[in-house]
Amino acid sequence: MAVTETRRAGSASPRTANLAAVLRALRTGPLSRTQLAARCGLAKSAVPGLLTELAERGLVRPAGVLPGNGRPSRLVELHGEDAYALALGIEADRLSALVTDLSGRVLAERAEPVDVAALGLPAGLDELARLARGVLPGPPVGVAISVPGLVDSAAAVLRFAPALRWRDAEIAGLMAARLGVPAAAIAVDNDANLGALAESAEGTATELFYLGGGTAVGGGFVSGGTILRGARGFAGEVGHIAVDPSGERCSCGRTGCLETKANLAALLRAAAAPGDPLHDPSPGVEGRVALLKDRIRLGDQRAVTAVHELGVALGIALSTVVDVLDPDVVVLGGYFAELGEWLVEPVRVELAARPLGQARVVASGLGLRAPLRGAAHLAAERLFADPTLADPTLAEEATV
């Protein structure tokens, strides 16, 4: 599906806003015209014209009838098989790409182990663009890139990613040139924010805090389906909450930060002696965590103790988050999700010991792929925000 250049922010017409409202409502499943009017706050007479335009743009189609007494109501559903949302992931040791259609159905996915820091910014983005071209069936309606660092999402600039050794990287512009799409079609966001967005889109909760573990530790807070970013866009950096005043010195200059105990390398150092296969990076995060899980199940006391102490440290840090933000649910994501069987309970115990620790604690069902799924949701959001970006198809193919 071809997509035209986006408008300036804030310039959408009332009709465009109504088209967007109808298209968003259909994200939940097929609806009748009466149901759409009620959900979108529109006059019932306005809905047919909006549906006709959306159908002409290839975005909706008939979906049978709503059973019931009297005259049957015709249903309409999303028709987004040719609207491709491209999600790209940059991690310290891996590049990944995922394509979904407008309904969120995964059409293609690929990941490759890469030492991204060793490659450097230009070569790293070259590899990412090659991976993207390998999975894309056609021009994307939107692109979103997940990165592990501080992101100015409004400018689509990665300000600093210690794990990548990238600073002030204008990723949207650089990737636009490589992919042949407008820079305005590319969003860039922190991986924890996107993990939180993915969990919200999955219906986990409307008020949730997502804590992602990997080479670093980060958090994202979603309220009412919106990522809360703070004044400079850096909200959620919980990796630098102090959990052990006598602990190790952190890269930020302070002592005993959560990140010194909870990044994957720190956990593996606590779980196994130097020279142990757990310290071999070649199996990647998934392979190393799978090996650690095997050790725990076999009763390796050092591994068991390391993971339990990690859970306690997470609980201490999250108690501050829960006191300040009051989320309904705390989601453990990234490699924490893979170890949820052993981490959820010590986190719950720490939260329950504090007066305000009422949040439910769960392991992400999306695991390590949550940021990429959140990126796909964000990429599709460009078209949901402005359906007129989709070029019209032939009217005879668009009866609803």
XYZ file of N, CA and C in Angstrom, residues 129-293:
495
model
N 19.162 -1.863 7.716
C 18.395 -1.610 6.496
C 18.355 -2.855 5.610
N 19.459 -3.569 5.534
C 19.481 -4.814 4.751
C 18.493 -5.822 5.328
N 18.465 -5.931 6.645
C 17.538 -6.844 7.305
C 16.093 -6.429 7.020
N 15.825 -5.120 7.070
C 14.479 -4.612 6.809
C 14.029 -4.939 5.391
N 14.910 -4.705 4.431
C 14.542 -4.991 3.036
C 14.257 -6.474 2.824
N 14.878 -7.314 3.616
C 14.680 -8.752 3.481
C 13.329 -9.250 3.966
N 12.641 -8.470 4.804
C 11.340 -8.916 5.333
C 10.163 -8.124 4.778
N 10.410 -6.973 4.171
C 9.311 -6.114 3.714
C 8.695 -6.623 2.413
N 7.378 -6.884 2.382
C 6.717 -7.270 1.132
C 6.474 -6.078 0.208
N 6.459 -4.862 0.767
C 6.182 -3.656 -0.004
C 6.468 -2.433 0.836
N 6.166 -1.235 0.335
C 6.435 -0.010 1.098
C 5.696 -0.011 2.430
N 6.361 0.363 3.522
C 5.688 0.373 4.824
C 4.834 1.616 5.024
N 3.766 1.465 5.803
C 2.946 2.628 6.166
C 3.610 3.425 7.280
N 4.491 2.785 8.017
C 5.221 3.442 9.093
C 6.339 2.546 9.558
N 7.353 3.153 10.158
C 8.515 2.427 10.668
C 8.755 2.900 12.096
N 9.050 1.980 12.989
C 9.429 2.350 14.351
C 10.652 1.536 14.746
N 11.590 2.200 15.416
C 12.875 1.583 15.749
C 13.050 1.593 17.263
N 13.306 0.427 17.811
C 13.542 0.256 19.244
C 15.042 0.300 19.518
N 15.438 1.140 20.479
C 16.860 1.282 20.810
C 17.058 1.268 22.328
N 18.205 0.794 22.806
C 18.459 0.724 24.246
C 19.202 1.948 24.756
N 18.494 3.036 24.953
C 19.176 4.242 25.419
C 18.218 5.392 25.597
N 18.791 6.569 25.830
C 18.002 7.784 26.015
C 17.613 8.336 24.654
N 16.317 8.504 24.452
C 15.809 8.896 23.137
C 14.996 10.180 23.244
N 15.297 11.130 22.361
C 14.422 12.283 22.149
C 13.441 11.845 21.075
N 12.295 11.302 21.506
C 11.370 10.702 20.551
C 10.749 11.750 19.627
N 10.585 12.977 20.101
C 10.003 14.027 19.256
C 10.903 14.334 18.071
N 12.219 14.303 18.293
C 13.179 14.564 17.217
C 13.654 13.293 16.553
N 13.246 12.121 17.088
C 13.687 10.816 16.586
C 15.207 10.706 16.613
N 15.798 11.167 17.724
C 17.253 11.147 17.890
C 17.606 10.312 19.114
N 18.536 9.394 18.943
C 19.082 8.633 20.065
C 20.158 9.489 20.719
N 19.890 9.986 21.929
C 20.840 10.874 22.590
C 22.063 10.145 23.110
N 21.853 8.972 23.734
C 22.997 8.239 24.260
C 22.598 6.798 24.522
N 23.393 5.879 24.002
C 23.196 4.455 24.249
C 24.549 3.859 24.638
N 24.819 3.734 25.942
C 26.131 3.221 26.373
C 26.459 1.850 25.797
N 25.472 0.965 25.705
C 25.731 -0.384 25.207
C 26.151 -0.389 23.740
N 25.692 0.619 22.986
C 26.044 0.717 21.562
C 27.225 1.644 21.312
N 27.497 2.495 22.294
C 28.500 3.565 22.179
C 28.100 4.555 21.072
N 26.797 4.827 20.983
C 26.274 5.812 20.045
C 25.785 7.018 20.829
N 26.019 8.188 20.288
C 25.582 9.420 20.935
C 25.058 10.398 19.874
N 23.917 11.050 20.173
C 23.309 12.049 19.281
C 23.175 11.524 17.849
N 22.623 10.325 17.731
C 22.461 9.673 16.422
C 21.081 10.018 15.851
N 21.064 10.690 14.716
C 19.806 11.076 14.063
C 19.285 9.886 13.256
N 18.773 8.921 13.979
C 18.467 7.616 13.389
C 17.369 7.699 12.338
N 16.333 8.507 12.582
C 15.240 8.581 11.611
C 15.738 9.062 10.249
N 16.506 10.133 10.239
C 17.020 10.641 8.974
C 17.963 9.674 8.296
N 18.826 9.036 9.083
C 19.784 8.089 8.524
C 19.088 6.863 7.942
N 18.067 6.364 8.636
C 17.350 5.196 8.128
C 16.425 5.560 6.974
N 15.878 6.770 6.978
C 15.027 7.192 5.863
C 15.790 7.126 4.549
N 17.039 7.595 4.563
C 17.852 7.557 3.352
C 18.136 6.124 2.913
N 18.306 5.237 3.869
C 18.627 3.844 3.547
C 17.409 3.055 3.078
N 16.234 3.397 3.592
C 15.029 2.641 3.253
C 14.204 3.283 2.147
N 14.495 4.543 1.819
C 13.734 5.227 0.787
C 12.333 5.593 1.219
N 12.175 5.945 2.499
C 10.870 6.391 3.013
C 11.058 7.772 3.623
N 9.980 8.561 3.790
C 10.126 9.879 4.419
C 10.590 9.753 5.866
N 11.432 10.665 6.301
C 11.872 10.665 7.703
C 10.687 10.782 8.645
N 9.631 11.493 8.205
C 8.436 11.650 9.037
C 7.712 10.338 9.279
N 7.989 9.334 8.465
C 7.336 8.031 8.624
C 8.067 7.147 9.633
N 9.189 7.624 10.188
C 10.014 6.802 11.080
C 9.981 7.364 12.496
N 9.602 6.510 13.436
C 9.637 6.854 14.858
C 10.780 6.091 15.520
N 11.372 6.711 16.535
C 12.445 6.067 17.294
C 12.090 6.179 18.770
N 12.212 5.067 19.501
C 11.855 5.115 20.911
C 12.694 4.137 21.705
N 12.725 4.392 23.013
C 13.419 3.536 23.955
C 12.751 2.159 24.025
N 13.567 1.106 24.163
C 13.018 -0.243 24.136
C 12.047 -0.513 25.284
N 12.303 0.042 26.466
C 11.381 -0.184 27.583
C 10.047 0.518 27.355
N 10.073 1.717 26.789
C 8.813 2.397 26.447
C 7.993 1.552 25.482
N 8.673 0.968 24.499
C 7.966 0.166 23.507
C 7.486 -1.151 24.101
N 8.242 -1.699 25.041
C 7.753 -2.883 25.745
C 6.479 -2.578 26.514
N 6.458 -1.419 27.168
C 5.262 -1.000 27.902
C 4.084 -0.812 26.949
N 4.342 -0.208 25.788
C 3.282 0.009 24.804
C 2.726 -1.320 24.302
N 3.612 -2.293 24.084
C 3.166 -3.614 23.623
C 2.262 -4.272 24.657
N 2.649 -4.195 25.919
C 1.826 -4.787 26.976
C 0.470 -4.093 27.073
N 0.454 -2.774 26.929
C -0.806 -2.045 26.951
C -1.685 -2.464 25.782
N -1.099 -2.588 24.598
C -1.860 -2.993 23.414
C -2.410 -4.408 23.562
N -1.702 -5.263 24.313
C -2.158 -6.628 24.552
C -3.290 -6.684 25.566
N -3.560 -5.551 26.231
C -4.637 -5.507 27.211
C -4.228 -5.897 28.610
N -2.926 -5.878 28.898
C -2.447 -6.259 30.232
C -3.043 -5.354 31.298
N -3.049 -4.056 31.068
C -3.627 -3.076 31.993
C -3.613 -1.724 31.308
N -4.439 -0.792 31.809
C -4.412 0.571 31.278
C -3.375 1.431 31.993
N -3.007 1.019 33.224
C -1.974 1.723 33.994
C -0.913 0.695 34.363
N 0.192 0.687 33.643
C 1.196 -0.344 33.901
C 2.603 0.227 33.831
N 3.478 -0.384 34.605
C 4.898 -0.058 34.547
C 5.630 -1.296 34.059
N 6.429 -1.107 33.019
C 7.190 -2.202 32.405
C 8.660 -2.039 32.759
N 9.254 -3.087 33.305
C 10.672 -3.079 33.639
C 11.375 -4.087 32.752
N 12.249 -3.591 31.886
C 12.935 -4.456 30.939
C 14.371 -4.701 31.331
N 14.804 -5.953 31.250
C 16.176 -6.311 31.567
C 16.926 -6.803 30.343
N 18.171 -6.337 30.211
C 19.036 -6.759 29.116
C 20.460 -6.367 29.447
N 21.166 -5.802 28.477
C 22.497 -5.287 28.765
C 22.416 -4.093 29.704
N 21.271 -3.459 29.739
C 20.974 -2.393 30.700
C 19.587 -2.662 31.274
N 19.124 -1.779 32.159
C 17.813 -1.927 32.784
C 17.044 -0.627 32.582
N 15.838 -0.722 32.081
C 15.039 0.480 31.857
C 13.580 0.220 32.104
N 12.813 1.279 32.265
C 11.390 1.146 32.516
C 10.572 2.063 31.645
N 9.314 1.711 31.481
C 8.364 2.542 30.751
C 7.023 2.511 31.441
N 6.357 3.660 31.505
C 5.055 3.764 32.179
C 4.010 4.164 31.166
N 2.954 3.359 31.066
C 1.838 3.661 30.178
C 0.607 3.951 31.020
N -0.032 5.077 30.747
C -1.260 5.463 31.435
C -2.321 5.763 30.392
N -3.426 5.041 30.442
C -4.494 5.257 29.470
C -4.056 5.036 28.044
N -3.134 4.118 27.821
C -2.649 3.815 26.481
C -1.576 4.749 25.966
N -1.127 5.708 26.783
C -0.127 6.689 26.366
C 1.156 6.528 27.173
N 2.290 6.549 26.498
C 3.574 6.500 27.181
C 3.820 7.844 27.855
N 4.116 7.829 29.143
C 4.464 9.052 29.859
C 5.974 9.215 29.821
N 6.430 10.326 29.240
C 7.843 10.483 28.913
C 8.597 11.455 29.804
N 7.909 12.360 30.494
C 8.602 13.378 31.274
C 8.983 14.574 30.429
N 9.605 15.581 31.055
C 9.882 16.857 30.390
C 10.856 16.709 29.225
N 11.837 15.830 29.345
C 12.851 15.664 28.295
C 12.760 14.316 27.592
N 11.724 13.560 27.937
C 11.530 12.275 27.275
C 12.299 11.128 27.889
N 12.908 11.339 29.057
C 13.765 10.312 29.631
C 13.152 9.626 30.843
N 11.856 9.759 31.052
C 11.212 9.134 32.209
C 11.369 7.620 32.141
N 11.406 6.990 33.315
C 11.475 5.532 33.370
C 12.864 4.966 33.550
N 13.882 5.823 33.680
C 15.251 5.330 33.828
C 15.491 4.838 35.259
N 14.840 3.736 35.599
C 14.900 3.219 36.969
C 16.171 2.427 37.244
N 16.962 2.186 36.230
C 18.202 1.448 36.435
C 19.150 2.134 37.387
N 18.909 3.423 37.669
C 19.822 4.163 38.544
C 19.189 4.519 39.883
N 18.139 3.755 40.257
C 17.649 3.805 41.634
C 18.632 3.019 42.505
N 19.053 3.587 43.618
C 20.008 2.911 44.505
C 19.305 1.794 45.270
N 19.875 0.576 45.191
C 19.319 -0.561 45.920
C 20.318 -1.153 46.910
N 21.602 -0.733 46.816
C 22.635 -1.278 47.707
C 23.699 -0.205 47.927
N 23.590 0.575 48.997
C 24.547 1.662 49.246
C 25.995 1.206 49.327
N 26.224 -0.073 49.637
C 27.600 -0.583 49.711
C 27.972 -1.389 48.474
N 27.190 -1.265 47.424
C 27.410 -2.059 46.219
C 28.461 -1.484 45.287
N 28.426 -1.975 44.051
C 29.415 -1.573 43.050
C 29.164 -0.146 42.561
N 30.228 0.442 42.038
C 30.114 1.771 41.430
C 29.499 1.626 40.052
N 28.515 2.472 39.769
C 27.786 2.409 38.497
C 28.452 3.315 37.459
N 28.160 3.052 36.199
C 28.697 3.890 35.120
C 28.212 5.322 35.216
N 27.095 5.550 35.949
C 26.574 6.911 36.104
C 27.345 7.692 37.161
N 28.228 7.013 37.895
C 29.028 7.675 38.916
C 28.551 7.439 40.331
N 27.334 6.881 40.476
C 26.825 6.601 41.807
C 27.143 5.159 42.209
N 26.774 4.792 43.416
C 27.100 3.468 43.957
C 25.829 2.679 44.221
N 25.854 1.397 43.853
C 24.764 0.494 44.187
C 23.502 0.671 43.407
N 23.596 1.193 42.190
C 22.392 1.339 41.357
C 21.833 -0.040 40.987
N 20.535 -0.084 40.723
C 19.900 -1.326 40.301
C 20.630 -1.954 39.122
N 21.065 -1.136 38.186
C 21.694 -1.660 36.982
C 22.967 -2.446 37.282
N 23.676 -2.106 38.359
C 24.899 -2.842 38.704
C 24.585 -4.259 39.149
N 23.361 -4.521 39.538
C 22.963 -5.852 39.969
C 22.067 -6.565 38.970
N 21.380 -5.811 38.126
C 20.300 -6.390 37.336
C 20.578 -6.478 35.842
N 21.663 -5.883 35.332
C 21.944 -6.118 33.915
C 22.368 -7.581 33.766
N 22.217 -8.134 32.581
C 22.427 -9.570 32.393
C 23.834 -10.000 32.764
N 24.845 -9.216 32.404
C 26.224 -9.592 32.712
C 26.444 -9.685 34.217
N 25.850 -8.750 34.974
C 25.989 -8.776 36.433
C 25.341 -10.016 37.020
N 24.163 -10.377 36.534
C 23.504 -11.578 37.037
C 24.346 -12.818 36.753
N 24.887 -12.920 35.555
C 25.655 -14.115 35.201
C 26.959 -14.190 35.996
N 27.544 -13.047 36.309
C 28.741 -13.066 37.173
C 28.394 -13.593 38.555
N 27.215 -13.214 39.042
C 26.790 -13.703 40.353
C 26.416 -15.175 40.301
N 25.963 -15.658 39.146
C 25.452 -17.019 39.030
C 26.517 -18.054 38.721
N 27.678 -17.651 38.214
C 28.680 -18.632 37.786
C 30.089 -18.055 37.890
N 31.048 -18.926 38.109
C 32.450 -18.533 38.239
C 33.011 -18.099 36.892
N 34.098 -17.320 36.881
C 34.743 -16.937 35.611
C 35.123 -18.177 34.806
N 34.998 -18.076 33.496
C 35.306 -19.193 32.617
C 34.153 -20.152 32.397
N 33.059 -19.977 33.122
C 31.887 -20.824 32.969
C 31.232 -20.552 31.609
N 30.631 -21.572 30.987
C 29.944 -21.354 29.702
C 28.870 -20.263 29.736
N 28.325 -19.936 30.920
C 27.343 -18.851 31.000
C 27.906 -17.518 30.545
N 29.243 -17.373 30.600
C 29.854 -16.098 30.233
C 30.224 -16.015 28.750
N 29.954 -17.071 28.015
C 30.218 -17.081 26.573
C 29.087 -16.341 25.867
N 29.367 -15.217 25.201
C 28.281 -14.429 24.594
C 27.706 -15.031 23.315
N 28.365 -16.037 22.738
C 27.952 -16.515 21.413
C 26.531 -17.080 21.363
N 25.968 -17.705 22.435
C 24.574 -18.175 22.329
C 23.546 -17.050 22.364
N 23.968 -15.814 22.634
C 23.036 -14.706 22.728
C 22.282 -14.716 24.054
N 21.436 -13.699 24.241
C 20.708 -13.568 25.498
C 19.820 -14.787 25.738
N 19.070 -15.205 24.726
C 18.142 -16.321 24.906
C 18.867 -17.603 25.279
N 19.980 -17.875 24.607
C 20.723 -19.089 24.884
C 21.322 -19.099 26.284
N 21.855 -17.958 26.700
C 22.474 -17.893 28.028
C 21.426 -17.974 29.137
N 20.296 -17.328 28.933
C 19.233 -17.397 29.933
C 18.654 -18.813 29.999
N 18.528 -19.477 28.843
C 18.041 -20.859 28.844
C 18.986 -21.761 29.641
N 20.289 -21.554 29.498
C 21.263 -22.337 30.249
C 21.143 -22.058 31.745
N 20.940 -20.785 32.106
C 20.768 -20.433 33.507
C 19.516 -21.092 34.079
N 18.434 -21.114 33.328
C 17.205 -21.754 33.791
C 17.422 -23.251 34.029
